[in-house]
């Protein structure tokens, strides 16, 4: 967002390429080393002389003892099937000493009628778009990676850089995360030469007046690649308490960052003097109604808490399955329509490789 578009550095095997991600095939040759026990319990050799059979009574006692052991084995008694014995984990052994694995049934939870209907609706959405399940998983991963590398991490780095500059200037009290938005705007105006990126940063920070929480959460979301600690319907802790609805949830933060980034990439228009060209045309949020949209394809936020997003295509409202991946799946569907219905153009901006490369997310 501060030095032009950033293309994610990701390595994928392409047709004709001699390079691919090395895969490691698990080896089981040493995972279970079993030495067959050639002797049966009735033919064991004891090192103790007191165990030797030297009379009719000792023979009868031995036979009773061995008979009890065999009966316990037959019934699966825990006395002999201890956690230390291989038969406890692997079941009984075959004649050649190979463990015979017991068969287990995977426990499944019966879906409620509502959950079952939602699952069918979800399948219908992806079938209609021709997106397979394995593709959806790959697209979701790429979506997180693109947002992380292109927007989240660069903003986090710039926050740290500006704060370092402020400290070098002797400003220890007014920093990003401690100052209010009003103070930051004054600072950007008065120190524009020393802090040229601050005015752009403020656009990312104007989501919430609780700057200390927002900055803390931005840095946390940027720590793990692919936004690993993302919580779609909540956020992080703040001042010793759990996240609550007076704070922006992670979905709102990610969405705001995406919109702000694209606002900076789409050419300005006199129709939108605030500079939010993408947001004004391609994003709509409740309580605004879907029919007020300004473009053929649009991201629509129908609920704030819990967050829920849909895609508006002309007169159709496309329901995206709710939950953790709702926002990422909404972006995938949005890009699908841009690619197939708008020739890869977001207004005048090319989203292919020669442009912003956003369509890399759903590329083959």
mmCIF file of C-alpha atoms in Angstrom:
data_model
loop_
_atom_site.group_PDB
_atom_site.id
_atom_site.type_symbol
_atom_site.label_atom_id
_atom_site.label_comp_id
_atom_site.label_asym_id
_atom_site.label_seq_id
_atom_site.Cartn_x
_atom_site.Cartn_y
_atom_site.Cartn_z
ATOM 1 C CA UNK A 1 0.000 0.000 0.000
ATOM 2 C CA UNK A 2 3.034 2.288 0.366
ATOM 3 C CA UNK A 3 5.268 1.311 -2.509
ATOM 4 C CA UNK A 4 2.866 -0.058 -5.098
ATOM 5 C CA UNK A 5 1.208 -3.450 -5.407
ATOM 6 C CA UNK A 6 2.987 -6.366 -3.838
ATOM 7 C CA UNK A 7 2.769 -9.722 -5.544
ATOM 8 C CA UNK A 8 2.766 -12.634 -3.092
ATOM 9 C CA UNK A 9 5.913 -14.700 -3.285
ATOM 10 C CA UNK A 10 4.444 -18.188 -3.600
ATOM 11 C CA UNK A 11 5.863 -21.187 -5.349
ATOM 12 C CA UNK A 12 3.585 -23.545 -7.208
ATOM 13 C CA UNK A 13 4.395 -26.260 -9.673
ATOM 14 C CA UNK A 14 3.368 -25.292 -13.183
ATOM 15 C CA UNK A 15 3.060 -27.503 -16.268
ATOM 16 C CA UNK A 16 6.461 -28.080 -17.793
ATOM 17 C CA UNK A 17 8.276 -26.854 -14.715
ATOM 18 C CA UNK A 18 11.072 -28.945 -13.246
ATOM 19 C CA UNK A 19 10.619 -27.415 -9.805
ATOM 20 C CA UNK A 20 8.044 -28.471 -7.306
ATOM 21 C CA UNK A 21 7.575 -28.403 -3.586
ATOM 22 C CA UNK A 22 9.378 -31.423 -2.149
ATOM 23 C CA UNK A 23 7.050 -33.881 -0.548
ATOM 24 C CA UNK A 24 7.960 -36.312 2.115
ATOM 25 C CA UNK A 25 6.485 -39.765 1.929
ATOM 26 C CA UNK A 26 6.072 -41.152 5.404
ATOM 27 C CA UNK A 27 8.042 -44.309 6.033
ATOM 28 C CA UNK A 28 6.504 -46.993 8.175
ATOM 29 C CA UNK A 29 9.418 -49.395 8.008
ATOM 30 C CA UNK A 30 10.671 -48.346 11.432
ATOM 31 C CA UNK A 31 7.456 -47.143 12.970
ATOM 32 C CA UNK A 32 6.447 -50.551 14.228
ATOM 33 C CA UNK A 33 9.180 -53.107 14.655
ATOM 34 C CA UNK A 34 7.670 -56.429 15.649
ATOM 35 C CA UNK A 35 9.588 -59.574 16.501
ATOM 36 C CA UNK A 36 7.310 -62.583 16.400
ATOM 37 C CA UNK A 37 7.148 -64.527 19.623
ATOM 38 C CA UNK A 38 7.764 -68.076 18.536
ATOM 39 C CA UNK A 39 6.961 -69.565 21.927
ATOM 40 C CA UNK A 40 3.468 -69.903 23.333
ATOM 41 C CA UNK A 41 2.675 -69.179 27.007
ATOM 42 C CA UNK A 42 2.615 -72.923 27.688
ATOM 43 C CA UNK A 43 6.193 -73.305 26.482
ATOM 44 C CA UNK A 44 7.853 -70.392 28.211
ATOM 45 C CA UNK A 45 11.122 -70.988 29.930
ATOM 46 C CA UNK A 46 11.451 -69.578 33.415
ATOM 47 C CA UNK A 47 14.810 -68.705 34.890
ATOM 48 C CA UNK A 48 13.514 -69.422 38.358
ATOM 49 C CA UNK A 49 13.924 -72.962 39.749
ATOM 50 C CA UNK A 50 10.784 -72.550 41.885
ATOM 51 C CA UNK A 51 8.685 -72.382 38.706
ATOM 52 C CA UNK A 52 9.805 -75.709 37.370
ATOM 53 C CA UNK A 53 7.269 -78.562 37.144
ATOM 54 C CA UNK A 54 8.603 -81.371 39.342
ATOM 55 C CA UNK A 55 5.422 -83.002 40.714
ATOM 56 C CA UNK A 56 1.800 -83.903 39.917
ATOM 57 C CA UNK A 57 0.561 -81.022 42.093
ATOM 58 C CA UNK A 58 2.824 -78.461 40.422
ATOM 59 C CA UNK A 59 1.663 -79.736 37.014
ATOM 60 C CA UNK A 60 -2.012 -79.308 37.993
ATOM 61 C CA UNK A 61 -1.281 -75.806 39.368
ATOM 62 C CA UNK A 62 0.527 -74.865 36.152
ATOM 63 C CA UNK A 63 -2.326 -76.111 33.980
ATOM 64 C CA UNK A 64 -4.890 -74.163 36.027
ATOM 65 C CA UNK A 65 -2.790 -70.991 35.817
ATOM 66 C CA UNK A 66 -2.301 -71.266 32.064
ATOM 67 C CA UNK A 67 -5.978 -72.079 31.570
ATOM 68 C CA UNK A 68 -6.936 -68.907 33.469
ATOM 69 C CA UNK A 69 -4.532 -66.845 31.327
ATOM 70 C CA UNK A 70 -5.982 -68.195 28.088
ATOM 71 C CA UNK A 71 -9.537 -67.531 29.288
ATOM 72 C CA UNK A 72 -8.609 -63.914 30.186
ATOM 73 C CA UNK A 73 -6.996 -63.450 26.783
ATOM 74 C CA UNK A 74 -10.092 -64.811 25.068
ATOM 75 C CA UNK A 75 -12.311 -62.386 26.978
ATOM 76 C CA UNK A 76 -9.939 -59.457 26.452
ATOM 77 C CA UNK A 77 -9.180 -59.024 30.143
ATOM 78 C CA UNK A 78 -7.296 -55.768 30.974
ATOM 79 C CA UNK A 79 -4.992 -57.800 33.243
ATOM 80 C CA UNK A 80 -3.107 -59.084 30.231
ATOM 81 C CA UNK A 81 -4.016 -56.381 27.688
ATOM 82 C CA UNK A 82 -2.132 -53.630 29.481
ATOM 83 C CA UNK A 83 -1.187 -50.314 27.849
ATOM 84 C CA UNK A 84 2.422 -51.536 27.728
ATOM 85 C CA UNK A 85 1.571 -54.603 25.648
ATOM 86 C CA UNK A 86 1.288 -54.383 21.867
ATOM 87 C CA UNK A 87 -1.958 -56.358 21.958
ATOM 88 C CA UNK A 88 -3.583 -53.477 23.891
ATOM 89 C CA UNK A 89 -3.124 -51.106 20.918
ATOM 90 C CA UNK A 90 -3.146 -53.472 17.978
ATOM 91 C CA UNK A 91 -5.507 -56.284 19.001
ATOM 92 C CA UNK A 92 -4.645 -59.974 18.932
ATOM 93 C CA UNK A 93 -1.801 -61.347 16.868
ATOM 94 C CA UNK A 94 -1.975 -63.699 13.947
ATOM 95 C CA UNK A 95 -0.052 -66.916 13.833
ATOM 96 C CA UNK A 96 2.957 -65.246 12.177
ATOM 97 C CA UNK A 97 3.186 -62.567 14.842
ATOM 98 C CA UNK A 98 1.577 -59.819 12.747
ATOM 99 C CA UNK A 99 -0.853 -57.648 14.731
ATOM 100 C CA UNK A 100 -4.472 -57.888 13.635
ATOM 101 C CA UNK A 101 -5.964 -54.396 13.728
ATOM 102 C CA UNK A 102 -9.405 -54.036 15.233
ATOM 103 C CA UNK A 103 -12.012 -52.275 13.111
ATOM 104 C CA UNK A 104 -13.451 -49.022 14.413
ATOM 105 C CA UNK A 105 -16.398 -47.005 13.206
ATOM 106 C CA UNK A 106 -15.979 -43.232 12.921
ATOM 107 C CA UNK A 107 -18.466 -41.460 15.145
ATOM 108 C CA UNK A 108 -20.616 -39.007 13.215
ATOM 109 C CA UNK A 109 -22.921 -36.321 14.493
ATOM 110 C CA UNK A 110 -26.402 -36.176 13.066
ATOM 111 C CA UNK A 111 -26.965 -32.793 11.459
ATOM 112 C CA UNK A 112 -29.958 -30.769 12.465
ATOM 113 C CA UNK A 113 -32.476 -30.001 9.690
ATOM 114 C CA UNK A 114 -31.192 -26.398 9.528
ATOM 115 C CA UNK A 115 -27.530 -27.493 9.322
ATOM 116 C CA UNK A 116 -28.365 -30.074 6.677
ATOM 117 C CA UNK A 117 -30.180 -27.447 4.602
ATOM 118 C CA UNK A 118 -27.245 -25.029 4.962
ATOM 119 C CA UNK A 119 -24.827 -27.707 3.781
ATOM 120 C CA UNK A 120 -26.980 -28.371 0.714
ATOM 121 C CA UNK A 121 -27.168 -24.630 -0.011
ATOM 122 C CA UNK A 122 -23.382 -24.379 0.305
ATOM 123 C CA UNK A 123 -22.858 -27.228 -2.139
ATOM 124 C CA UNK A 124 -25.332 -25.633 -4.558
ATOM 125 C CA UNK A 125 -23.395 -22.333 -4.574
ATOM 126 C CA UNK A 126 -20.077 -23.957 -5.498
ATOM 127 C CA UNK A 127 -21.654 -26.336 -7.995
ATOM 128 C CA UNK A 128 -23.286 -23.405 -9.773
ATOM 129 C CA UNK A 129 -19.949 -21.617 -10.054
ATOM 130 C CA UNK A 130 -18.109 -24.780 -11.074
ATOM 131 C CA UNK A 131 -15.792 -24.626 -8.065
ATOM 132 C CA UNK A 132 -14.814 -27.973 -6.591
ATOM 133 C CA UNK A 133 -14.168 -28.532 -2.895
ATOM 134 C CA UNK A 134 -10.416 -28.988 -3.273
ATOM 135 C CA UNK A 135 -10.261 -25.831 -5.399
ATOM 136 C CA UNK A 136 -12.215 -23.905 -2.754
ATOM 137 C CA UNK A 137 -9.720 -24.921 -0.080
ATOM 138 C CA UNK A 138 -6.842 -23.803 -2.286
ATOM 139 C CA UNK A 139 -8.525 -20.502 -3.144
ATOM 140 C CA UNK A 140 -9.241 -19.819 0.544
ATOM 141 C CA UNK A 141 -5.601 -20.407 1.446
ATOM 142 C CA UNK A 142 -4.442 -18.138 -1.365
ATOM 143 C CA UNK A 143 -6.953 -15.493 -0.303
ATOM 144 C CA UNK A 144 -5.533 -15.402 3.216
ATOM 145 C CA UNK A 145 -1.986 -15.403 1.868
ATOM 146 C CA UNK A 146 -2.649 -12.554 -0.562
ATOM 147 C CA UNK A 147 -4.307 -10.383 2.085
ATOM 148 C CA UNK A 148 -1.526 -11.095 4.548
ATOM 149 C CA UNK A 149 1.426 -10.442 2.232
ATOM 150 C CA UNK A 150 -0.061 -7.635 0.175
ATOM 151 C CA UNK A 151 -1.878 -5.610 2.819
ATOM 152 C CA UNK A 152 -1.610 -6.726 6.456
ATOM 153 C CA UNK A 153 2.139 -7.214 6.770
ATOM 154 C CA UNK A 154 3.126 -4.039 4.841
ATOM 155 C CA UNK A 155 0.770 -1.928 7.000
ATOM 156 C CA UNK A 156 2.140 -3.476 10.202
ATOM 157 C CA UNK A 157 5.706 -2.802 9.081
ATOM 158 C CA UNK A 158 4.854 0.789 8.229
ATOM 159 C CA UNK A 159 3.263 1.326 11.649
ATOM 160 C CA UNK A 160 6.464 0.139 13.316
ATOM 161 C CA UNK A 161 8.585 2.284 10.976
ATOM 162 C CA UNK A 162 6.579 5.459 11.664
ATOM 163 C CA UNK A 163 6.670 4.864 15.409
ATOM 164 C CA UNK A 164 10.423 4.400 15.238
ATOM 165 C CA UNK A 165 10.725 7.689 13.345
ATOM 166 C CA UNK A 166 8.542 9.426 15.950
ATOM 167 C CA UNK A 167 10.751 8.140 18.740
ATOM 168 C CA UNK A 168 13.851 9.379 16.918
ATOM 169 C CA UNK A 169 12.123 12.761 16.641
ATOM 170 C CA UNK A 170 11.675 12.775 20.409
ATOM 171 C CA UNK A 171 7.949 12.037 20.351
ATOM 172 C CA UNK A 172 7.452 9.294 22.935
ATOM 173 C CA UNK A 173 3.877 10.091 23.941
ATOM 174 C CA UNK A 174 2.295 10.589 20.519
ATOM 175 C CA UNK A 175 2.693 7.344 18.604
ATOM 176 C CA UNK A 176 0.450 5.166 16.458
ATOM 177 C CA UNK A 177 -1.541 3.164 18.953
ATOM 178 C CA UNK A 178 -1.491 5.772 21.720
ATOM 179 C CA UNK A 179 -2.551 8.917 19.854
ATOM 180 C CA UNK A 180 -6.112 9.628 18.761
ATOM 181 C CA UNK A 181 -7.044 9.875 15.099
ATOM 182 C CA UNK A 182 -7.277 13.668 15.467
ATOM 183 C CA UNK A 183 -3.726 13.850 16.822
ATOM 184 C CA UNK A 184 -2.451 11.644 14.017
ATOM 185 C CA UNK A 185 -4.117 13.816 11.392
ATOM 186 C CA UNK A 186 -2.521 16.949 12.901
ATOM 187 C CA UNK A 187 0.828 15.187 12.963
ATOM 188 C CA UNK A 188 0.484 14.108 9.320
ATOM 189 C CA UNK A 189 -0.265 17.684 8.314
ATOM 190 C CA UNK A 190 2.498 19.309 10.354
ATOM 191 C CA UNK A 191 5.177 16.658 9.761
ATOM 192 C CA UNK A 192 4.340 15.616 6.213
ATOM 193 C CA UNK A 193 7.960 15.794 5.102
ATOM 194 C CA UNK A 194 9.294 13.606 7.919
ATOM 195 C CA UNK A 195 6.286 11.247 7.910
ATOM 196 C CA UNK A 196 5.177 10.963 4.263
ATOM 197 C CA UNK A 197 3.296 7.675 4.740
ATOM 198 C CA UNK A 198 1.305 8.692 7.823
ATOM 199 C CA UNK A 199 -1.598 10.198 5.881
ATOM 200 C CA UNK A 200 -2.053 6.899 4.024
ATOM 201 C CA UNK A 201 -1.755 4.908 7.251
ATOM 202 C CA UNK A 202 -4.548 6.949 8.799
ATOM 203 C CA UNK A 203 -6.921 5.601 6.151
ATOM 204 C CA UNK A 204 -6.288 2.099 7.459
ATOM 205 C CA UNK A 205 -6.619 3.244 11.065
ATOM 206 C CA UNK A 206 -9.865 5.216 10.806
ATOM 207 C CA UNK A 207 -11.946 2.063 11.342
ATOM 208 C CA UNK A 208 -12.196 2.589 15.117
ATOM 209 C CA UNK A 209 -11.637 5.305 17.704
ATOM 210 C CA UNK A 210 -10.077 2.665 19.991
ATOM 211 C CA UNK A 211 -6.664 3.038 18.416
ATOM 212 C CA UNK A 212 -4.781 1.124 21.085
ATOM 213 C CA UNK A 213 -6.838 -2.017 20.464
ATOM 214 C CA UNK A 214 -6.899 -1.656 16.687
ATOM 215 C CA UNK A 215 -3.129 -1.251 16.347
ATOM 216 C CA UNK A 216 -2.505 -4.109 18.766
ATOM 217 C CA UNK A 217 -4.800 -6.372 16.769
ATOM 218 C CA UNK A 218 -3.283 -5.338 13.418
ATOM 219 C CA UNK A 219 0.162 -6.335 14.682
ATOM 220 C CA UNK A 220 -1.198 -9.632 16.029
ATOM 221 C CA UNK A 221 -2.913 -10.510 12.749
ATOM 222 C CA UNK A 222 0.339 -9.803 10.903
ATOM 223 C CA UNK A 223 2.485 -12.023 13.093
ATOM 224 C CA UNK A 224 1.444 -15.331 11.543
ATOM 225 C CA UNK A 225 1.525 -15.870 7.788
ATOM 226 C CA UNK A 226 -1.876 -16.245 6.181
ATOM 227 C CA UNK A 227 -3.571 -14.403 9.056
ATOM 228 C CA UNK A 228 -3.283 -17.527 11.191
ATOM 229 C CA UNK A 229 -4.787 -16.094 14.391
ATOM 230 C CA UNK A 230 -7.864 -14.705 12.643
ATOM 231 C CA UNK A 231 -11.161 -14.920 14.568
ATOM 232 C CA UNK A 232 -13.972 -14.210 12.180
ATOM 233 C CA UNK A 233 -16.653 -13.210 14.723
ATOM 234 C CA UNK A 234 -14.500 -11.706 17.495
ATOM 235 C CA UNK A 235 -10.954 -10.506 18.049
ATOM 236 C CA UNK A 236 -8.183 -10.390 20.625
ATOM 237 C CA UNK A 237 -8.180 -9.509 24.302
ATOM 238 C CA UNK A 238 -7.879 -5.880 25.346
ATOM 239 C CA UNK A 239 -6.845 -4.374 28.679
ATOM 240 C CA UNK A 240 -7.276 -7.660 30.474
ATOM 241 C CA UNK A 241 -10.721 -8.450 29.132
ATOM 242 C CA UNK A 242 -12.033 -10.614 26.321
ATOM 243 C CA UNK A 243 -13.185 -9.149 23.038
ATOM 244 C CA UNK A 244 -16.631 -7.556 23.062
ATOM 245 C CA UNK A 245 -18.831 -5.930 20.427
ATOM 246 C CA UNK A 246 -17.632 -2.414 21.232
ATOM 247 C CA UNK A 247 -14.438 -3.433 19.387
ATOM 248 C CA UNK A 248 -14.132 -4.206 15.672
ATOM 249 C CA UNK A 249 -14.112 -7.923 14.901
ATOM 250 C CA UNK A 250 -11.380 -9.422 12.746
ATOM 251 C CA UNK A 251 -13.654 -9.692 9.706
ATOM 252 C CA UNK A 252 -14.280 -5.945 9.858
ATOM 253 C CA UNK A 253 -10.555 -5.241 10.103
ATOM 254 C CA UNK A 254 -9.659 -7.465 7.148
ATOM 255 C CA UNK A 255 -12.509 -6.074 5.037
ATOM 256 C CA UNK A 256 -11.563 -2.475 5.861
ATOM 257 C CA UNK A 257 -7.952 -3.171 4.910
ATOM 258 C CA UNK A 258 -8.979 -4.722 1.592
ATOM 259 C CA UNK A 259 -11.266 -1.795 0.734
ATOM 260 C CA UNK A 260 -8.665 0.779 1.743
ATOM 261 C CA UNK A 261 -5.965 -0.937 -0.286
ATOM 262 C CA UNK A 262 -8.185 -1.083 -3.380
ATOM 263 C CA UNK A 263 -9.242 2.554 -2.848
ATOM 264 C CA UNK A 264 -5.570 3.440 -3.208
ATOM 265 C CA UNK A 265 -5.238 1.400 -6.418
ATOM 266 C CA UNK A 266 -8.389 2.429 -8.262
ATOM 267 C CA UNK A 267 -8.057 5.776 -10.115
ATOM 268 C CA UNK A 268 -9.708 8.651 -8.224
ATOM 269 C CA UNK A 269 -13.020 9.943 -9.474
ATOM 270 C CA UNK A 270 -14.624 13.376 -8.966
ATOM 271 C CA UNK A 271 -17.774 11.402 -8.255
ATOM 272 C CA UNK A 272 -16.153 10.222 -4.995
ATOM 273 C CA UNK A 273 -14.179 13.155 -3.560
ATOM 274 C CA UNK A 274 -13.322 11.298 -0.350
ATOM 275 C CA UNK A 275 -10.975 9.053 -2.355
ATOM 276 C CA UNK A 276 -12.946 5.870 -1.548
ATOM 277 C CA UNK A 277 -13.577 4.950 -5.154
ATOM 278 C CA UNK A 278 -13.622 1.184 -4.660
ATOM 279 C CA UNK A 279 -15.551 1.267 -1.381
ATOM 280 C CA UNK A 280 -18.214 3.590 -2.758
ATOM 281 C CA UNK A 281 -18.833 1.479 -5.856
ATOM 282 C CA UNK A 282 -18.160 -2.121 -4.910
ATOM 283 C CA UNK A 283 -19.015 -2.374 -1.206
ATOM 284 C CA UNK A 284 -22.339 -1.954 0.553
ATOM 285 C CA UNK A 285 -23.183 -2.358 4.224
ATOM 286 C CA UNK A 286 -26.371 -2.665 6.196
ATOM 287 C CA UNK A 287 -28.606 -0.658 6.816
ATOM 288 C CA UNK A 288 -28.151 0.284 3.135
ATOM 289 C CA UNK A 289 -30.319 -1.869 0.894
ATOM 290 C CA UNK A 290 -28.929 -4.074 -1.916
ATOM 291 C CA UNK A 291 -30.861 -2.158 -4.556
ATOM 292 C CA UNK A 292 -28.790 0.972 -3.791
ATOM 293 C CA UNK A 293 -25.579 -0.569 -5.157
ATOM 294 C CA UNK A 294 -23.687 1.382 -7.799
ATOM 295 C CA UNK A 295 -22.002 -1.459 -9.748
ATOM 296 C CA UNK A 296 -23.157 -4.724 -11.315
ATOM 297 C CA UNK A 297 -21.113 -6.780 -8.849
ATOM 298 C CA UNK A 298 -20.759 -5.791 -5.227
ATOM 299 C CA UNK A 299 -19.766 -7.140 -1.780
ATOM 300 C CA UNK A 300 -22.639 -6.703 0.655
ATOM 301 C CA UNK A 301 -22.313 -6.900 4.439
ATOM 302 C CA UNK A 302 -25.744 -7.854 5.738
ATOM 303 C CA UNK A 303 -24.736 -8.265 9.397
ATOM 304 C CA UNK A 304 -22.056 -6.685 11.603
ATOM 305 C CA UNK A 305 -22.110 -9.011 14.623
ATOM 306 C CA UNK A 306 -21.788 -11.789 13.783
ATOM 307 C CA UNK A 307 -20.324 -10.605 10.478
ATOM 308 C CA UNK A 308 -21.917 -11.957 7.329
ATOM 309 C CA UNK A 309 -21.190 -11.092 3.718
ATOM 310 C CA UNK A 310 -22.930 -11.779 0.430
ATOM 311 C CA UNK A 311 -22.293 -11.003 -3.219
ATOM 312 C CA UNK A 312 -24.696 -8.916 -5.269
ATOM 313 C CA UNK A 313 -24.654 -9.639 -9.001
ATOM 314 C CA UNK A 314 -27.009 -7.392 -10.946
ATOM 315 C CA UNK A 315 -30.445 -8.193 -9.496
ATOM 316 C CA UNK A 316 -29.324 -11.424 -7.783
ATOM 317 C CA UNK A 317 -28.209 -11.757 -4.159
ATOM 318 C CA UNK A 318 -25.830 -14.695 -3.833
ATOM 319 C CA UNK A 319 -25.902 -16.244 -0.375
ATOM 320 C CA UNK A 320 -22.458 -17.302 0.834
ATOM 321 C CA UNK A 321 -22.238 -20.023 3.534
ATOM 322 C CA UNK A 322 -21.882 -18.389 6.937
ATOM 323 C CA UNK A 323 -19.094 -18.995 9.412
ATOM 324 C CA UNK A 324 -15.325 -18.665 9.715
ATOM 325 C CA UNK A 325 -14.582 -18.524 5.983
ATOM 326 C CA UNK A 326 -17.587 -16.440 4.965
ATOM 327 C CA UNK A 327 -15.568 -13.323 4.153
ATOM 328 C CA UNK A 328 -12.872 -15.199 2.212
ATOM 329 C CA UNK A 329 -15.498 -17.150 0.271
ATOM 330 C CA UNK A 330 -17.342 -13.911 -0.473
ATOM 331 C CA UNK A 331 -14.161 -12.440 -1.936
ATOM 332 C CA UNK A 332 -13.643 -15.606 -4.010
ATOM 333 C CA UNK A 333 -17.169 -15.358 -5.470
ATOM 334 C CA UNK A 334 -16.711 -11.612 -6.063
ATOM 335 C CA UNK A 335 -13.489 -12.281 -7.982
ATOM 336 C CA UNK A 336 -15.169 -15.102 -9.905
ATOM 337 C CA UNK A 337 -17.742 -12.666 -11.296
ATOM 338 C CA UNK A 338 -15.085 -10.041 -12.020
ATOM 339 C CA UNK A 339 -13.097 -12.612 -13.985
ATOM 340 C CA UNK A 340 -15.918 -14.252 -15.921
ATOM 341 C CA UNK A 341 -18.446 -11.430 -16.287
ATOM 342 C CA UNK A 342 -16.271 -8.300 -16.293
ATOM 343 C CA UNK A 343 -13.270 -9.649 -18.258
ATOM 344 C CA UNK A 344 -11.025 -9.357 -15.213
ATOM 345 C CA UNK A 345 -11.581 -5.610 -14.903
ATOM 346 C CA UNK A 346 -12.563 -3.834 -11.716
ATOM 347 C CA UNK A 347 -13.830 -0.656 -13.321
ATOM 348 C CA UNK A 348 -10.729 0.425 -15.242
ATOM 349 C CA UNK A 349 -8.290 -1.625 -13.159
ATOM 350 C CA UNK A 350 -6.947 -4.937 -14.410
ATOM 351 C CA UNK A 351 -6.947 -7.614 -11.708
ATOM 352 C CA UNK A 352 -4.876 -10.048 -13.791
ATOM 353 C CA UNK A 353 -1.117 -10.568 -13.482
ATOM 354 C CA UNK A 354 -0.344 -7.409 -15.446
ATOM 355 C CA UNK A 355 -2.422 -5.382 -12.951
ATOM 356 C CA UNK A 356 -3.099 -5.959 -9.258
ATOM 357 C CA UNK A 357 -2.810 -9.750 -9.592
ATOM 358 C CA UNK A 358 -5.839 -10.287 -7.355
ATOM 359 C CA UNK A 359 -7.170 -12.941 -9.716
ATOM 360 C CA UNK A 360 -4.130 -15.047 -8.784
ATOM 361 C CA UNK A 361 -6.328 -16.152 -5.874
ATOM 362 C CA UNK A 362 -8.672 -18.075 -8.176
ATOM 363 C CA UNK A 363 -6.156 -18.891 -10.904
ATOM 364 C CA UNK A 364 -5.525 -22.407 -12.195
#
